[in-house]
Every structure is written in structure tokens, then in C-alpha cells.
Amino acid sequence: MCGIIGFCGYLDAKEELIEGLSELEYRGYDSAGIACFTKEGIRIVKAVGKVEGLRNKLPVNMESGCGIGHTRWATHGEVSEVNAHPHQCGRVTLIHNGIIENYHELEKELEKTGRSPKSKTDTEIAAMLLDSLYTGDVLEALREAVKRLDGAYAFCIMFSDKPDEIYCIRKGSPLVCCVSQDGSVVASDMVALLRYSKEYFVLPEFMVAKVTKKTILVTDLEGNLITPNILSVHWDMSAAKKNGFKHYMLKEIHEQPEAIARTLAPRIKKDKYMLPDFSKDGIDDAVFAHTTRIIVAACGTAMHAGMLGKILMERILRIPVSVEIASEFRYSDPIFTEDTLVIVVSQSGETADTLAALRLAKEKGIKTLSIVNVKGSSIARESDYVLYTHAGPEIAVASTKAYTAQLAAFYLLTFRFAYVTGRLNEKEVSDYMEELSKTGMLMEQMLDQKDRVRELSKRLTPARDLFFIGRSLDYALSCEGSIKLKEITYIHSEAYAAGELKHGTLSLITGGVPVIALATQGDVFSKMISNVKEVRARGAMVILLIKEDNQTLLEEEIFDEKFLLPAGNDLFAPFSAIVILQLLAYYTSCYRGLDVDQPRNLAKSVTVE
Ligand code: F6R
């Protein structure tokens, strides 16, 4: 969601802020703005639409070495220039990521002091509050403001009587900082810091960062100095660039074999047998030994990875696993037992509902393990155990490599769990691990089919409705195929457990409606084929995904198009099947002329409820 950047240093601040905002565009936004300290005081420029539009509005004479910039994803108040950040009240100019929940109540109080907002945003009320509390002592004002503000926030604040200084504070919403030769930088995520440094720190909650040219001083609200924990990333700028691909999504689809290898490699111990090993992650075997029930909580694509993980874990571990939509879970008064393990899954590690689900489990004293991509993110820091996927930066809003890396993490966890609890012996685990380590290769083979997928996508382009069907692992995968397609093509799409079609949805299957049928699982193959016949009998255009080794079981041509997936253990078919589904979504979006990487209304990291 909203992107934040603050720069204080030796370069042209407005240029640095615009660059930073361009790097944060992927988070999703509808308007943008910057504020800079200049000789004439603080100057603010805002624009509705893309960062490029903001760049074109900047006056050439806006000379400055210090400023803040923001991309807004509207929550309170429509998309307009006046609602865009930065917001200014008296001596305070600020940008904000998050939601101030009690803004209405604060507004009423502040009106009594003669302050009234120009915009419809919760953020401007925070600026008004701070201005009302500020008498020249920043810490004193922040101390009071924190007591009064409910909700989540990351603020970058400029005080007009403190030139060339930026103050930051956060609760819930993320904020990362780095110091380099060119100056000091703060941002809502690491991608915008990469140009300056590979070393950074996460501003701890309720701590204050005072950002100046040479340094970032972190103190608590009483002014006691804090030494933040320095983190580093192993990837460089090129990892966050398109590198010749037309879109980030296409690049990230292609990066999957490599991403999976990075998830697996640090956890494979090869001796006589190939076993998963989490000793470097600090995940003790006792975690598995004492678990009799698992709850997975996540949102969107990460939740779909959990759905697949559930089937896998229940099948192999024979313990009950439930998958919960994080936004529902937190309000459902869930039942925990002492030996429950809560697994939360999140690419960004900042999704508000997933974070809340994690906190709920922790509050109840339940063990938590997270599968996270972004290092140092809130979910990673707050879980008892974390398994980083190491998929590298994912820029496209539609998640691809983060998803398959999450799947790989579930497979690893399952196999270690099974080994520790004696469900599988060394040899059995090792055989599975051998196959898991070959999944990257399977994905490479599927990428070779991209021209065929592109051709086929032309046929999907005019569709109004579309269905994905599958059973077992294929149903979980259908859910992921469907969300991918709908989010970037805007075609209405639904995923159905194939056996469920007859109970209502079959009425929507009419001549020419595309149905993408996944039939990769041998144990339900014949049942699945019956369902395919049912939709075909009603005129559906069927695109069938089956494994090479099941081809001979097809007695008749019951498809319009067929994709063959490599032969092998059905358990690993999702890795190859998903590549076809991702490419279908990608090329259909391209043919429809849409913004593949930044679909309308969506944000990469959903940091508000
Ligand atoms: C869809 C997509 C979203 C995210 C969801 C959770 O392609 O990317 O559904 O999966 O917003 O995000 P994270 O994984 O960051 O918690």
C-alpha cells in the first residue's frame, strides 16, 4: 500500500524522492506527492496518477537536500490532489502509511483549537494533532501523539523550524532506514534503499528516528539512544529491475526455478540420505515432535499456498490441519489446543490481517512459525520461528515466485516433520527430497511451452467468465490459477472443486465458456475426467492440464487444448502446472492491454485491515 520515502543528504532531494517513489510504484497507488526543505521554506508538490506526472510538475528551482515523498493508496477520502500526501498543518508536514482509526474523534477535538482539515483524510488529522502538541520539542510532541493515536502508522515528519531534519515513528506499518555516502534514507520497504546500501535496519516500533545528512539517530520516546539491529540483503539492484523482460511478472515467473533453489538449498543436508534440515533457521525438532494440530493463517495467494500445504501435511503427517483466511480468523474466537502450531504465510511479512492472526496466536501462548519472504519484516520478527523463502524481491502485484517458494517451504516442513515423528523413514524422506529438488527443472520445462500458452491466451482474451476446476491438490491450485487470472485480466473467474459443480455452478457453463481443468492427480483422475465431460457436454471450451504418464488413460478427446506436464510423482505436479496458469493469466492480461504489474485497485502489500 502507500509508499514512503525520505531523503536527507548530498544529492538533489527531489530527484532522489522521485526515483524512490518510482521504485515503490509496485506497492500500488493512485496519487503521489513530495515535500522538500528549500530556501523559501517547505515546498509541497502533489499529483493524481502516476509518479511520472508528479515529476513533470516539479519546478526546476526546487533546490533541496532534504525531503519526504509518498505514493497514496486511498482509504479515507477519494483520489484527489488535496487528499494526496504530504499533509501540512502549521509547523508540521508529514506523510503516513496506515490508518488512524480514531481520526473522527480527534478531528472534533482539534476543531475546538481552531484547526480544520482541508482534506478528507485521517492523515491530515494526525498532522493537526502533532501541530497542536508541538511547542519546539519533537520528542515531547511525539510522546503525546502516540498516546492519542489509535491504529497503524508509519510517519515521516518535517518540522518547519527544524530544517534538513526528518523525524520518523511507526506502529504496525513498516519503515526501514539506511545511511550511505550520499545521505540518509528511510522508506516503506527495502527496494527503495537498494540504490544506497545493502545494509539497513527496521525502525523498532515506538522508537524515533532523527534523520540528518550524516546519520540516523534512533532513540526511545524519552530520548535514550537505541542501537538498531543491522540487516543485510544478498541481492542487488538488478534483482529489482526488469532485466529485459517486458514486465516484472514475466521476469518473476521465469525466476521461479532459481527462487525455489534458494528456498531449498540452505535446508538440504546431503549425506547417505538427502534430508531437510532447519538447524540454521533455529527451528528445533521439538516444534514438530510436540505438534498434534496445525492452523495455517494467511491471505490471498499465501492462503492458497496454505491450502495446498494442508492437503500435503494431512496426507503425510496424518494430523488435522486447517487453513484460515487471516481476516476472518482474527475475529472468529478460534479454538487453540496446547499442541497446536500456527503457521502464518506472507510474502511481504507485513499483511495487517496475517500479522494480527499471528499476534492473536501469540497472545494465547500458541507456538508460531512463519513462512516469509521479506527479511526483518514484522511477521518474521514476531514469530517464534521463521522460515525465510529467499525468493528475492517480488515487484509485480500478482504473486508468482513467492507462491512457489512458499509451496517449497511447505514441502520441506512436511518432510522434516514426517521424519521427526517417524511417519516417514530416512529413505522415504530422502526419495521425496530428491523429487522436490528437481521441481525447478520441471518448471524450466514448462517455461519452454510459453509460446503455446501465449497463442492460447488469445482465445481467452474476449471471455467474460471463466472457471478453473480440479480435485485435491488440483483444487488448491485452481484457486491460485483463478485469483491470478482475475486480478490482472479483470475477467470474472472462479475456482471450483470439480465435484461441486453439479451443485449449482454448472448452470453457468454454456457454449464457449472457458474451463481450465486440472487433472494431474492419479487417485481422482477418472472422477475428474467425468467432470470434464460434464462441462464439455454443455459446450465449455476445455483447456486440460494432465501429466504425460496419464495420457493413455484418456479414452477420447475431451478437450479443446491440452497441456502435458512432465511425468512423475503426482505430489509435485503443482510446481509444473502453476507455471501454465501464471503464463495464461499473464498473456491474457497483455492481450487485453492492461497494466500487468500494477492492476487497478490492488496493492502489493496490504498493510491495513
Ligand atoms: C495475489 C497476491 C495477494 C497476496 C496477499 C497476501 O497475487 O499477491 O493475494 O498473496 O495480499 O500478501 P502477503 O503474502 O504479502 O501477506
PDB file of C-alpha atoms and ligand atoms in Angstrom, residues 298-304 345-352 354 379 394 396-400 402 406 480 483-484 487 602-606, ligand 1:
ATOM      1  CA  ALA A 298      -2.762 -16.180   5.557  1.00  0.00           C
ATOM      2  CA  CYS A 299      -4.376 -14.026   2.874  1.00  0.00           C
ATOM      3  CA  GLY A 300      -4.818 -14.347  -0.886  1.00  0.00           C
ATOM      4  CA  THR A 301      -2.148 -16.245  -2.712  1.00  0.00           C
ATOM      5  CA  ALA A 302      -0.297 -17.038   0.501  1.00  0.00           C
ATOM      6  CA  MET A 303      -3.504 -18.644   1.763  1.00  0.00           C
ATOM      7  CA  HIS A 304      -3.676 -20.714  -1.420  1.00  0.00           C
ATOM      8  CA  VAL A 345       2.412 -17.353   5.459  1.00  0.00           C
ATOM      9  CA  SER A 346       3.246 -13.988   3.940  1.00  0.00           C
ATOM     10  CA  GLN A 347       5.450 -12.762   1.116  1.00  0.00           C
ATOM     11  CA  SER A 348       5.731  -9.232   2.487  1.00  0.00           C
ATOM     12  CA  GLY A 349       5.620 -10.165   6.146  1.00  0.00           C
ATOM     13  CA  GLU A 350       3.532  -7.024   6.668  1.00  0.00           C
ATOM     14  CA  THR A 351      -0.039  -8.002   5.727  1.00  0.00           C
ATOM     15  CA  ALA A 352      -2.120  -6.461   8.515  1.00  0.00           C
ATOM     16  CA  THR A 354      -1.920 -12.004   8.854  1.00  0.00           C
ATOM     17  CA  ILE A 379       5.721 -11.140  10.838  1.00  0.00           C
ATOM     18  CA  GLU A 394       8.826  -9.635  -5.835  1.00  0.00           C
ATOM     19  CA  ALA A 396       4.634  -7.423  -9.617  1.00  0.00           C
ATOM     20  CA  VAL A 397       1.455  -7.173  -7.571  1.00  0.00           C
ATOM     21  CA  ALA A 398       0.448 -10.657  -8.742  1.00  0.00           C
ATOM     22  CA  SER A 399       2.499 -13.073  -6.715  1.00  0.00           C
ATOM     23  CA  THR A 400       4.285 -15.843  -8.617  1.00  0.00           C
ATOM     24  CA  ALA A 402       6.796 -16.012  -3.780  1.00  0.00           C
ATOM     25  CA  GLN A 406       6.012 -20.877  -0.179  1.00  0.00           C
ATOM     26  CA  GLU A 480      -4.428 -19.830  -7.211  1.00  0.00           C
ATOM     27  CA  ILE A 483      -7.002 -15.342  -8.456  1.00  0.00           C
ATOM     28  CA  LYS A 484      -4.020 -14.803 -10.764  1.00  0.00           C
ATOM     29  CA  GLU A 487      -6.539  -9.875 -10.649  1.00  0.00           C
ATOM     30  CA  LEU A 602      -4.713  -3.539  -5.796  1.00  0.00           C
ATOM     31  CA  ALA A 603      -1.674  -3.063  -3.602  1.00  0.00           C
ATOM     32  CA  LYS A 604       1.321  -5.311  -3.228  1.00  0.00           C
ATOM     33  CA  SER A 605       1.489  -5.197   0.499  1.00  0.00           C
ATOM     34  CA  VAL A 606      -1.853  -4.819   2.275  1.00  0.00           C
TER      35      VAL A 606
HETATM   36  C1  F6R B   1      -2.191 -12.134  -5.299  1.00  0.00           C
HETATM   37  C2  F6R B   1      -1.420 -11.637  -4.179  1.00  0.00           C
HETATM   38  C3  F6R B   1      -2.131 -11.400  -2.885  1.00  0.00           C
HETATM   39  C4  F6R B   1      -1.183 -11.655  -1.698  1.00  0.00           C
HETATM   40  C5  F6R B   1      -1.878 -11.278  -0.387  1.00  0.00           C
HETATM   41  C6  F6R B   1      -1.010 -11.589   0.820  1.00  0.00           C
HETATM   42  O1  F6R B   1      -1.377 -12.350  -6.403  1.00  0.00           O
HETATM   43  O2  F6R B   1      -0.256 -11.389  -4.286  1.00  0.00           O
HETATM   44  O3  F6R B   1      -3.276 -12.171  -2.788  1.00  0.00           O
HETATM   45  O4  F6R B   1      -0.840 -13.008  -1.686  1.00  0.00           O
HETATM   46  O5  F6R B   1      -2.159  -9.918  -0.395  1.00  0.00           O
HETATM   47  O6  F6R B   1       0.194 -10.915   0.767  1.00  0.00           O
HETATM   48  P1  F6R B   1       1.443 -11.371   1.615  1.00  0.00           P
HETATM   49  O7  F6R B   1       1.893 -12.683   1.080  1.00  0.00           O
HETATM   50  O8  F6R B   1       2.468 -10.291   1.435  1.00  0.00           O
HETATM   51  O9  F6R B   1       0.969 -11.499   3.025  1.00  0.00           O
END
